[in-house]
CSV table of C-alpha atoms in Angstrom, one decimal:
chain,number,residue,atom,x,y,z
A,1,UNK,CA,0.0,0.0,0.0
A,2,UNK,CA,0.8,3.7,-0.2
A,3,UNK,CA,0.8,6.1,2.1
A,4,UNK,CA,0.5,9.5,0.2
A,5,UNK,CA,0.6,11.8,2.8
A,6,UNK,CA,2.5,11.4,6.0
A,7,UNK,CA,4.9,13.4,8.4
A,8,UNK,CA,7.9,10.7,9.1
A,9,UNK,CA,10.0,12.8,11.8
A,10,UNK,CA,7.2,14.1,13.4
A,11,UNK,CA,5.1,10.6,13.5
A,12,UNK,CA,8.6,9.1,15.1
A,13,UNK,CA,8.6,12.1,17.8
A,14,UNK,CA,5.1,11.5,18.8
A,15,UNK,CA,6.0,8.3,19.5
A,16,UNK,CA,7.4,9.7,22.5
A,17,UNK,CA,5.4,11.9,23.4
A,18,UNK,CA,2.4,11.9,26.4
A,19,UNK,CA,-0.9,10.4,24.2
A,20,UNK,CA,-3.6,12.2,24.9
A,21,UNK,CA,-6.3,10.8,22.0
A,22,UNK,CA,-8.3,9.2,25.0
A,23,UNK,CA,-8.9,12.4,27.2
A,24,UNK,CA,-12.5,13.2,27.2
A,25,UNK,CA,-12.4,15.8,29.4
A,26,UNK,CA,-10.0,18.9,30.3
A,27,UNK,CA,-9.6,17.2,33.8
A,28,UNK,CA,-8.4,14.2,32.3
A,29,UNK,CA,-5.8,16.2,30.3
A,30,UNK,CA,-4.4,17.6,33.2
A,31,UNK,CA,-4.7,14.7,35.2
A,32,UNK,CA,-2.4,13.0,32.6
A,33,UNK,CA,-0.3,16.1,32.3
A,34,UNK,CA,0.5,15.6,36.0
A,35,UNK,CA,1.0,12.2,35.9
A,36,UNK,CA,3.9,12.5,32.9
A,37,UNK,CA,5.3,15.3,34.8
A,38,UNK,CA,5.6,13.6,37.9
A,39,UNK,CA,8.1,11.1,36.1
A,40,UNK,CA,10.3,14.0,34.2
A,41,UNK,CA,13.3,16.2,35.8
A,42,UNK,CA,12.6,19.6,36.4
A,43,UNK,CA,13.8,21.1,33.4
A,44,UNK,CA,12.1,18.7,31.1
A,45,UNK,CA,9.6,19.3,28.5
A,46,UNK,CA,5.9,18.0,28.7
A,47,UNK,CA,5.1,17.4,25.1
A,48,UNK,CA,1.4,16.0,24.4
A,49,UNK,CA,-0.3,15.7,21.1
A,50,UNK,CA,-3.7,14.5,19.9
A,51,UNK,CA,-5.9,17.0,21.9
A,52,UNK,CA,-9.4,17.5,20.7
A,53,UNK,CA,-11.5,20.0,22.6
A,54,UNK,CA,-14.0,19.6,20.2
A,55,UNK,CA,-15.4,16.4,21.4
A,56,UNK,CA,-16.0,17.4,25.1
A,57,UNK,CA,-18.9,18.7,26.8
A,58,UNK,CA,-17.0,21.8,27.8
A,59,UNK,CA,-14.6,22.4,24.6
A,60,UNK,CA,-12.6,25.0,26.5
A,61,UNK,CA,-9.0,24.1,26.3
A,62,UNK,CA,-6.6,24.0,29.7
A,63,UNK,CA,-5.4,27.4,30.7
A,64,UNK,CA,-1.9,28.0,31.0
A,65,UNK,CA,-2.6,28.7,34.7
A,66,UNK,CA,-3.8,25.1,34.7
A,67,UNK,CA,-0.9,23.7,32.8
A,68,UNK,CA,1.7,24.9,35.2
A,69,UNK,CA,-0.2,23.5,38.2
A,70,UNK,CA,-0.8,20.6,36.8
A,71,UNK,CA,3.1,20.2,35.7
A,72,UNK,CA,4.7,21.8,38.8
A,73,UNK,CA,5.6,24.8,36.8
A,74,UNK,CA,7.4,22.7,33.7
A,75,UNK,CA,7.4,23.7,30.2
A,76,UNK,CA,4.6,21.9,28.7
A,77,UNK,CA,3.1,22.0,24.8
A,78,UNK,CA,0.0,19.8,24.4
A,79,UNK,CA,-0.8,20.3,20.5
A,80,UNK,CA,-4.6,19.9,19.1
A,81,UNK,CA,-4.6,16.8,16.9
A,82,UNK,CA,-4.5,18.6,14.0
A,83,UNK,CA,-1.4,20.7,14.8
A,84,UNK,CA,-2.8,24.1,14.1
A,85,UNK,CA,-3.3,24.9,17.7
A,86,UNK,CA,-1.3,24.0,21.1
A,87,UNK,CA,-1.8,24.9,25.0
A,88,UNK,CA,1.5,26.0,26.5
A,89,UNK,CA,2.1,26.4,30.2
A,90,UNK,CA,3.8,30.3,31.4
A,91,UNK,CA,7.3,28.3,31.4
A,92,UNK,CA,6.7,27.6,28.0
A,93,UNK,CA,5.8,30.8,26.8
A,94,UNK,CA,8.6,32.8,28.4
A,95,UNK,CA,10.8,30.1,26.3
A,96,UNK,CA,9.4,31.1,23.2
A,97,UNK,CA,9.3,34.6,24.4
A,98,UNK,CA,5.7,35.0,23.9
A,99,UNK,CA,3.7,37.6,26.1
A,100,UNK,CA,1.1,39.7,25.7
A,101,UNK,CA,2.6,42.6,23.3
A,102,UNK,CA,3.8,39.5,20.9
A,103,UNK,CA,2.2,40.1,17.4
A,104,UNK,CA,3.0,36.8,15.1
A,105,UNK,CA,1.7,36.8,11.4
A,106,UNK,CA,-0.9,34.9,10.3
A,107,UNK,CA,-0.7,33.7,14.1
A,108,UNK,CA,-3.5,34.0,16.8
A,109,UNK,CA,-2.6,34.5,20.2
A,110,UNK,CA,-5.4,34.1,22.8
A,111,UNK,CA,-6.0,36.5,25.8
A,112,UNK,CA,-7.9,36.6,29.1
A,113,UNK,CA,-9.9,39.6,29.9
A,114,UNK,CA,-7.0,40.9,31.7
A,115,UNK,CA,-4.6,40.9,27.9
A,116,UNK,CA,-2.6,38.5,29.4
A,117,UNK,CA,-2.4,34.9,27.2
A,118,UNK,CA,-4.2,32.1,28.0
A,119,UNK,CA,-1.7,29.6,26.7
A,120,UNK,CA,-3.6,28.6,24.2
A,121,UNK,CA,-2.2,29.6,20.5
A,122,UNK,CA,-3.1,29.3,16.7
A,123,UNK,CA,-1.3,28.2,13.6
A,124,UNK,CA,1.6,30.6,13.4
A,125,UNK,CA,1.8,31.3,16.7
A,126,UNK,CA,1.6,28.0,17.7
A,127,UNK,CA,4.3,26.9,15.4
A,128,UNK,CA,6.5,30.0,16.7
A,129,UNK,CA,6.3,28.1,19.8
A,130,UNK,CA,7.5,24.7,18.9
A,131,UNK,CA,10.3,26.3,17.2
A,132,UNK,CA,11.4,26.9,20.6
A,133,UNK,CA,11.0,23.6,21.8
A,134,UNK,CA,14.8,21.8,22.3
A,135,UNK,CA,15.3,19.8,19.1
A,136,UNK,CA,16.3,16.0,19.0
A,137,UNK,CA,19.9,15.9,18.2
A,138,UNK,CA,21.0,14.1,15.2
A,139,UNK,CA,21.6,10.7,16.0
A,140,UNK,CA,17.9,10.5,17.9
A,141,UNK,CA,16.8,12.4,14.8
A,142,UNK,CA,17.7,9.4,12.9
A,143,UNK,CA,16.5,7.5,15.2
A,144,UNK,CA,12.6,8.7,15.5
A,145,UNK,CA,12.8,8.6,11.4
A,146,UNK,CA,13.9,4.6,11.8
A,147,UNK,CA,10.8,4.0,14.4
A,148,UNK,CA,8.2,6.2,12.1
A,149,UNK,CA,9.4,3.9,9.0
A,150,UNK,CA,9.2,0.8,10.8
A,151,UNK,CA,5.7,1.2,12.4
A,152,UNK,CA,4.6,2.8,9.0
A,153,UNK,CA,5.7,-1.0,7.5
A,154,UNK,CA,4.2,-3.2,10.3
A,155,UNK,CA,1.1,-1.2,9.1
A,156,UNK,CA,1.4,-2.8,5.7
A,157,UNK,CA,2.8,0.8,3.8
A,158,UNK,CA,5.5,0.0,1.2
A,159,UNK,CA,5.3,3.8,0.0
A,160,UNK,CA,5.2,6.7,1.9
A,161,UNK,CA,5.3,10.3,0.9
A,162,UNK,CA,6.3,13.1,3.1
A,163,UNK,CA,4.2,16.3,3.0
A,164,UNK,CA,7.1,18.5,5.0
A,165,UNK,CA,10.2,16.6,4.4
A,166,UNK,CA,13.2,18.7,5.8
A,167,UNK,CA,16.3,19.3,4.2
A,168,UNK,CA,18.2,16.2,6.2
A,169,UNK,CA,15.5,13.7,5.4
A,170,UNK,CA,16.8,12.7,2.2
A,171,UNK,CA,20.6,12.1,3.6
A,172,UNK,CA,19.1,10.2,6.6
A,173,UNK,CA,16.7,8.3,4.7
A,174,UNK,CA,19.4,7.1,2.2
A,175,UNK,CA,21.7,6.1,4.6
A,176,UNK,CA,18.8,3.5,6.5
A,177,UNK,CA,17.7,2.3,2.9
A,178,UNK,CA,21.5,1.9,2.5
A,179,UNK,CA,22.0,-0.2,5.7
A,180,UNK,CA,18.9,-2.2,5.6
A,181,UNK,CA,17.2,-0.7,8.6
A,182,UNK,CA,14.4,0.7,6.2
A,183,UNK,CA,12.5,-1.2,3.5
A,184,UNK,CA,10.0,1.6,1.7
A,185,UNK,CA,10.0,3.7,-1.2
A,186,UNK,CA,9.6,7.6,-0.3
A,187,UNK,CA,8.3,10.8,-2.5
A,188,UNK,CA,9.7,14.0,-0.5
A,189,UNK,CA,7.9,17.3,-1.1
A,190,UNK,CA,9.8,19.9,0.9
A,191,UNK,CA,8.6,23.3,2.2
A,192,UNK,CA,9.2,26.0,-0.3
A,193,UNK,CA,11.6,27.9,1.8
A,194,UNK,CA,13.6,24.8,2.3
A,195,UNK,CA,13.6,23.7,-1.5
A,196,UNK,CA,17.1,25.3,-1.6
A,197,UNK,CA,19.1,23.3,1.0
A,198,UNK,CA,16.9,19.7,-0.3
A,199,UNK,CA,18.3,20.8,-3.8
A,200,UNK,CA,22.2,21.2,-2.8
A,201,UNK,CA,22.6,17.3,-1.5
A,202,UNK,CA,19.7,15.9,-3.8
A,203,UNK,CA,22.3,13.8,-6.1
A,204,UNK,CA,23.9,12.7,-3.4
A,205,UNK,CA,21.1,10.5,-1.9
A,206,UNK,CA,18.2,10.8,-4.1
A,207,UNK,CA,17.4,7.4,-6.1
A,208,UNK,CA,14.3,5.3,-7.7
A,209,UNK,CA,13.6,4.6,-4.5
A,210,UNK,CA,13.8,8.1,-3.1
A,211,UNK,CA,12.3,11.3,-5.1
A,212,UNK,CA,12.2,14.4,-4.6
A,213,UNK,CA,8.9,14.4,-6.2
A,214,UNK,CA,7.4,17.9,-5.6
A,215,UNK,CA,7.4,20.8,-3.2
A,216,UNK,CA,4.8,22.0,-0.5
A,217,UNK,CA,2.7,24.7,0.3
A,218,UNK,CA,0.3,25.7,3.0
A,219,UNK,CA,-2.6,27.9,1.9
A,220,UNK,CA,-5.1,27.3,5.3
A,221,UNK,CA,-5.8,26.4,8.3
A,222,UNK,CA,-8.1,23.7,10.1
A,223,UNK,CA,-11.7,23.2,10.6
A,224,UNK,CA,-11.4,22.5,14.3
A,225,UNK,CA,-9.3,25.8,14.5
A,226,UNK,CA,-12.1,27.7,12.4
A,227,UNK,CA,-9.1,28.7,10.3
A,228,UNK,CA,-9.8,26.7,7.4
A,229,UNK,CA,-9.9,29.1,4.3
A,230,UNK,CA,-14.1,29.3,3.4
A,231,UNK,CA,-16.4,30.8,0.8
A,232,UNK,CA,-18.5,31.7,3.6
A,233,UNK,CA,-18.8,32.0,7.0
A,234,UNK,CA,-18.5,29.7,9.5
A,235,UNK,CA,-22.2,28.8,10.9
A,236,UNK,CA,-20.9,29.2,14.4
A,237,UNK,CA,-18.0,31.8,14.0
A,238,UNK,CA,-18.3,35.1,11.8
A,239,UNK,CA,-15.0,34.9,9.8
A,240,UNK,CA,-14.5,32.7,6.6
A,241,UNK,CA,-11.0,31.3,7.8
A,242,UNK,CA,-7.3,32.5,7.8
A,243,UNK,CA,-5.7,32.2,4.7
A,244,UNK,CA,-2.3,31.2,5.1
A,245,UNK,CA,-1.3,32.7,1.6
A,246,UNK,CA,-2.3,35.1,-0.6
A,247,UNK,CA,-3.3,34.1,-3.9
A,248,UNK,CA,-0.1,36.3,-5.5
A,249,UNK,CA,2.2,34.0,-2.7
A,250,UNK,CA,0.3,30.9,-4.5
A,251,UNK,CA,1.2,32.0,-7.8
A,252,UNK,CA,4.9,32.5,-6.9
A,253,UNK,CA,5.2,28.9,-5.2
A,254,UNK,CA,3.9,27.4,-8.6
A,255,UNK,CA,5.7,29.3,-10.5
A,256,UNK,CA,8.8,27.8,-9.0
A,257,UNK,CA,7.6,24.5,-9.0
A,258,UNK,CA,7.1,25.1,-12.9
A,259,UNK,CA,10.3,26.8,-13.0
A,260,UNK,CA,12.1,23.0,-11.1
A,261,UNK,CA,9.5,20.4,-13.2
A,262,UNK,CA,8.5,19.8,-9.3
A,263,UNK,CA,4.6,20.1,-8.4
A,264,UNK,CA,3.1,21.5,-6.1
A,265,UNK,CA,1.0,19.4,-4.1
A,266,UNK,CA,-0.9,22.7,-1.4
A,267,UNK,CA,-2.4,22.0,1.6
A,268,UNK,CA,-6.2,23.2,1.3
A,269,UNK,CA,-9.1,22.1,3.7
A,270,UNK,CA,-11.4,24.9,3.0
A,271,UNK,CA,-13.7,25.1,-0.3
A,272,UNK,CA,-12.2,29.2,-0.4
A,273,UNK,CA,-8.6,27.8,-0.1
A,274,UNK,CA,-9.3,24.2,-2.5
A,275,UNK,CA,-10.6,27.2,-5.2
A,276,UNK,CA,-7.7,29.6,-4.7
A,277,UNK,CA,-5.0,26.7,-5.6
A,278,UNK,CA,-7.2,25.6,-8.5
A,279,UNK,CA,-7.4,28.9,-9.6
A,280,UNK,CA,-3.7,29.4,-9.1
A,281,UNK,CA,-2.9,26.4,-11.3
A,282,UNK,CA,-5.2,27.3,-14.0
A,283,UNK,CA,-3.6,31.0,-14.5
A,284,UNK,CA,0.2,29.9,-14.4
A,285,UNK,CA,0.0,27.6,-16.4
A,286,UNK,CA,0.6,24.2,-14.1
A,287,UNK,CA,-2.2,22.6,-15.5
A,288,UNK,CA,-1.2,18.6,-15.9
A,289,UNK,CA,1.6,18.4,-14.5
A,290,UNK,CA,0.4,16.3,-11.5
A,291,UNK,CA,-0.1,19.1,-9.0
A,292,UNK,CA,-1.8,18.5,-5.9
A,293,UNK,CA,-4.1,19.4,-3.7
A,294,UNK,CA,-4.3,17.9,-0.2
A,295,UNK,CA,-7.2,17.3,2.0
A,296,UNK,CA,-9.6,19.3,0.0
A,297,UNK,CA,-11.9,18.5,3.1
A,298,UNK,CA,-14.7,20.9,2.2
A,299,UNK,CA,-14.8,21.3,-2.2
A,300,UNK,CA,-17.6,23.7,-3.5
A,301,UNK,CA,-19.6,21.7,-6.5
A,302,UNK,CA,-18.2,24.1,-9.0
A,303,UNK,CA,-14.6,23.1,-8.2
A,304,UNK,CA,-15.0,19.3,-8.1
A,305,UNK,CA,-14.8,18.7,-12.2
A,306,UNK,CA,-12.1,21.1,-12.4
A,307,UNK,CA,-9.5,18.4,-10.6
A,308,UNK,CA,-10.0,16.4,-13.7
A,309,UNK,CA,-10.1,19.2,-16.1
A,310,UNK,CA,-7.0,20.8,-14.8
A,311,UNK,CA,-4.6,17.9,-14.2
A,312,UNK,CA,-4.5,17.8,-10.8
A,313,UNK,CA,-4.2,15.3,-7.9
A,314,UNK,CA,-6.9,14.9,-5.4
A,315,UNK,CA,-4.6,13.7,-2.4
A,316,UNK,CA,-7.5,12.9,0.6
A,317,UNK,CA,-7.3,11.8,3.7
A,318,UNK,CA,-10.6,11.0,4.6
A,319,UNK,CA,-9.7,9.7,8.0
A,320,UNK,CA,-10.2,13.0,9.3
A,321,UNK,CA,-13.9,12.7,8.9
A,322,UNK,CA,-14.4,11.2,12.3
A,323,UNK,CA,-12.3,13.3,14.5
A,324,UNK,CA,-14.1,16.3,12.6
A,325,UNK,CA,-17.8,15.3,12.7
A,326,UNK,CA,-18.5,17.6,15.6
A,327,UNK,CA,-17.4,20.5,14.0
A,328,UNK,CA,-18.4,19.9,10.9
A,329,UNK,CA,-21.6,20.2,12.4
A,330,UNK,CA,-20.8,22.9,14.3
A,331,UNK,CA,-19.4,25.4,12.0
A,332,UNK,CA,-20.8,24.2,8.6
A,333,UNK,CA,-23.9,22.4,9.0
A,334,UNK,CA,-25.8,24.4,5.9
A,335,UNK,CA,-23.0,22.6,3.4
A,336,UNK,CA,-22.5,19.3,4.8
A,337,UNK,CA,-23.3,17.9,1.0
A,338,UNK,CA,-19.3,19.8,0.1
A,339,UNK,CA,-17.5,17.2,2.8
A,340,UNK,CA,-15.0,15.2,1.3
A,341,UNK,CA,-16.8,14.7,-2.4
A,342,UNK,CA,-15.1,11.7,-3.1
A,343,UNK,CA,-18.5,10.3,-5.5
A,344,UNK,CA,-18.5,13.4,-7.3
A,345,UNK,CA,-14.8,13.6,-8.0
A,346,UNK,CA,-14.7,9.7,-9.6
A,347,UNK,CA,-17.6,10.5,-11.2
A,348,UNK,CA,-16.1,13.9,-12.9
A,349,UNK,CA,-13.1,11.9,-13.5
A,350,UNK,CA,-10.4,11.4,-10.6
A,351,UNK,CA,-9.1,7.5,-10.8
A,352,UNK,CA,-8.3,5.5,-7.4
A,353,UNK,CA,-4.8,5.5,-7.2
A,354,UNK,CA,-4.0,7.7,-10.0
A,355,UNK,CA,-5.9,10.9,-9.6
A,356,UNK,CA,-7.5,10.2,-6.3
A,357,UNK,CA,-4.9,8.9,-3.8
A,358,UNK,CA,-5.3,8.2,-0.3
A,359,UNK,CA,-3.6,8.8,2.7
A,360,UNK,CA,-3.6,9.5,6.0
A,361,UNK,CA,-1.6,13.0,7.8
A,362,UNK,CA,-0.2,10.9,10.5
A,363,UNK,CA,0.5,12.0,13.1
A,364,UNK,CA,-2.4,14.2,13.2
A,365,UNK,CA,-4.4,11.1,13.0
A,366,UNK,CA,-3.6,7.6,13.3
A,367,UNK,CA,-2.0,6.1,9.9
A,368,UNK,CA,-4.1,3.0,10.1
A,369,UNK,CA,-6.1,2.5,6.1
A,370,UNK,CA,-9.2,0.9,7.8
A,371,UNK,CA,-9.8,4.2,9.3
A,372,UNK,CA,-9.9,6.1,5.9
A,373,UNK,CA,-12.0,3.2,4.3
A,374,UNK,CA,-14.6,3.6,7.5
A,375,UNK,CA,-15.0,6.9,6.4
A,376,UNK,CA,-14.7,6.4,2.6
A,377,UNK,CA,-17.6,4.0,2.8
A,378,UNK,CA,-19.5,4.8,5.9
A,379,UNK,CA,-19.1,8.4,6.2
A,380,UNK,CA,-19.4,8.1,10.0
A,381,UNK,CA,-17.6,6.5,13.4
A,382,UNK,CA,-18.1,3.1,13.3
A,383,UNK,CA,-20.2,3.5,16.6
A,384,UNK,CA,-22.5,6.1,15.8
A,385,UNK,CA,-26.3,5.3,13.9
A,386,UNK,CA,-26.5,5.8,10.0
A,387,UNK,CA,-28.6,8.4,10.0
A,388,UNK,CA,-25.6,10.4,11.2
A,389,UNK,CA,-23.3,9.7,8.3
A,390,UNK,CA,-22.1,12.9,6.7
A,391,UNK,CA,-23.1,13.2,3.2
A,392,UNK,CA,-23.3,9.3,2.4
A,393,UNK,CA,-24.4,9.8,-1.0
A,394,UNK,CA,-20.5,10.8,-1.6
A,395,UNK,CA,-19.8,7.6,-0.2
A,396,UNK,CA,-17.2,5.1,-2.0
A,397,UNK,CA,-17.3,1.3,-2.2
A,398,UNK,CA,-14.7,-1.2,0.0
A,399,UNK,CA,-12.7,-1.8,-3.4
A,400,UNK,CA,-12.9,1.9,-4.5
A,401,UNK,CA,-10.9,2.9,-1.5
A,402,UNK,CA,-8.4,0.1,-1.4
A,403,UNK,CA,-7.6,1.1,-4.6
A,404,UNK,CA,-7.0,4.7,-3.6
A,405,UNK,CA,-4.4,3.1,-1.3
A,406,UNK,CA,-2.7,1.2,-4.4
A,407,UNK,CA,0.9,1.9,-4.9
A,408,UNK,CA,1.5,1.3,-8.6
């Protein structure tokens, strides 16, 4: 199988990081918060991942007042699962060298009545903070690439593509093909701003194993964030989004992808931001040359024939419809019928495992297939009733969505 879009260094450090997928309650956060700390040195970092506020009676997240009680005053960063949003602790913060007067493009930074932050931080601003955070060094670098690899196999993926390879990934994951340690075939599409440092030591390790098949952009945010790039307005939130670029910034990115032969394969969850890459695409010029778009998690009906018209790759993870069912609900129940038109887009065209490839984000979510085909075919959790399924007319067959999963 193929796994067409994953995070490898980041899916091997949450491997050792604190869990939290099963809290169902902000006490239970911090009840695990305390419980990791109690185990760590004073200086160490609480890292969490795989919050979801979303799904709990009272969504608000953990104060940073909170945090530090609950971790005796330790730096702590518990990331939302869709790492667009974190909750820091004070310690935390002063590291990063966030306070009140901090402005951060395209960043959010949330305040209590009083203008001081709450801890709790949005896309930029949240990745301003983990910038901060002390890196692996080099040898556990490789290290959490040679775990993320190997549990990526065991799960039955003999392909993988990485949607934010950095600049070292190729080297390190030459040398593990090299030795042995690592068995799959990998498509790298690095950042834009790090296209220069991948290019300088790409003949060294690049191979028919390992391409540098493309470079990436980020045009939205998230759903659960409410910074997902929309037509409209959110039901439950009057703004249509953040746009992470502008649609001149777009243009630029694919005109350097045209100018390298490397598409672009753009991160778009929002039917404004799935438009403004299309749109992009159609007036420089990339038009079949195996662009992408990725998530695509909300497409307005007049878009969906022009991924088959233009050229371009549907790359969807639909996986993400179960953690996102509440607030799909929530902030866009007047165009449920635009989730994840996987129907429509086979119909107008798109071929499983071609044109419409499937993967998975991990780590934001788990990298297990049966979760995307639950949602490819069910449209819901496997627990809740049918009549809750979200737009199951767009709905795919067992054998459709294996085939999406096809490396060929």
């Amino acid at each position: 199988m193929r796994e067409a879009h994953a995070h490898i260094f980041q899916l091997g450090r949450s491997l050792t990081m604190l869990d939290c997928s099963g809290c169902t309650s902000r006490d239970e956060l911090l009840e695990l918060i305390a419980a990791k700390s109690a185990s760590l040195n004073p200086r160490d970092w609480v890292l969490a991942h795989s919050v979801r506020p979303e799904a709990w009676d009272d969504a608000r997240w953990p104060s940073r007042k909170e945090l530090d009680r609950a971790s005796d005053g330790r730096a702590v960063c518990a990331w939302c699962f869709d790492y667009h949003a974190l909750a820091a602790s004070s310690a935390a913060l002063e590291h990063a060298g966030i306070d009140a007067d901090t402005r951060i493009d395209r960043g959010v930074i949330e305040l209590e009545t009083d203008g001081t932050p709450t801890g709790v931080l949005y896309e930029h601003a949240a990745l301003a903070l983990w910038k901060s955070v002390p890196e692996p060094d080099a040898n556990h670098r490789c290290s959490l690439v040679r775990s993320a690899c190997e549990h990526l196999r065991v799960l039955g993926y003999s392909e993988v593509h990485d949607l934010k390879a950095q600049p070292w990934l190729g080297p390190v994951l030459s040398q593990l093909q090299a030795s042995g340690e690592v068995e799959q075939s990998f498509q790298l599409f690095p950042l834009v701003p790090d296209l220069d440092a991948t290019l300088a030591t790409h003949s060294e390790w690049a191979s028919d194993r390992l391409i540098l098949a493309g470079i990436k952009i980020f045009t939205d945010g998230t759903l659960n964030s409410r910074t997902a790039w929309m037509l409209e307005p959110f039901a439950d939130k009057p703004t249509t989004g953040t746009p992470m670029m502008t649609p001149d910034e777009i243009d630029e990115a694919m005109l350097i992808s045209k100018h390298h032969n490397l598409p672009v394969a753009a991160h778009a969850i929002g039917d404004g931001a799935v438009r403004a890459v299309l749109d992009s695409i159609e007036r420089t010029g990339c038009t079949h040359m195996h662009a992408r778009v990725e998530h695509l998690e909300v497409v307005h009906p007049d878009d969906v024939p022009r991924f088959a018209q233009l050229g371009v790759i549907a790359s969807v993870q639909p996986c993400h419809l179960l953690p996102d069912i509440e607030a799909l609900n929530a902030a866009i129940p007047d165009r449920l019928d635009r989730v994840l038109p996987l129907r429509s887009l086979i119909k107008s065209g798109c071929v499983p495992g071609e044109t419409l490839l499937f993967g998975s984000d991990v780590p934001i979510v788990r990298a297990n297939h049966e979760d995307s085909i639950q949602a490819a075919v069910h449209r819901r959790r496997k627990e809740m009733p049918e009549n809750e399924a979200v737009s199951i007319d767009q709905s795919l067959t067992e054998a459709e969505s294996i085939a999406c999963f096809s490396s060929r």
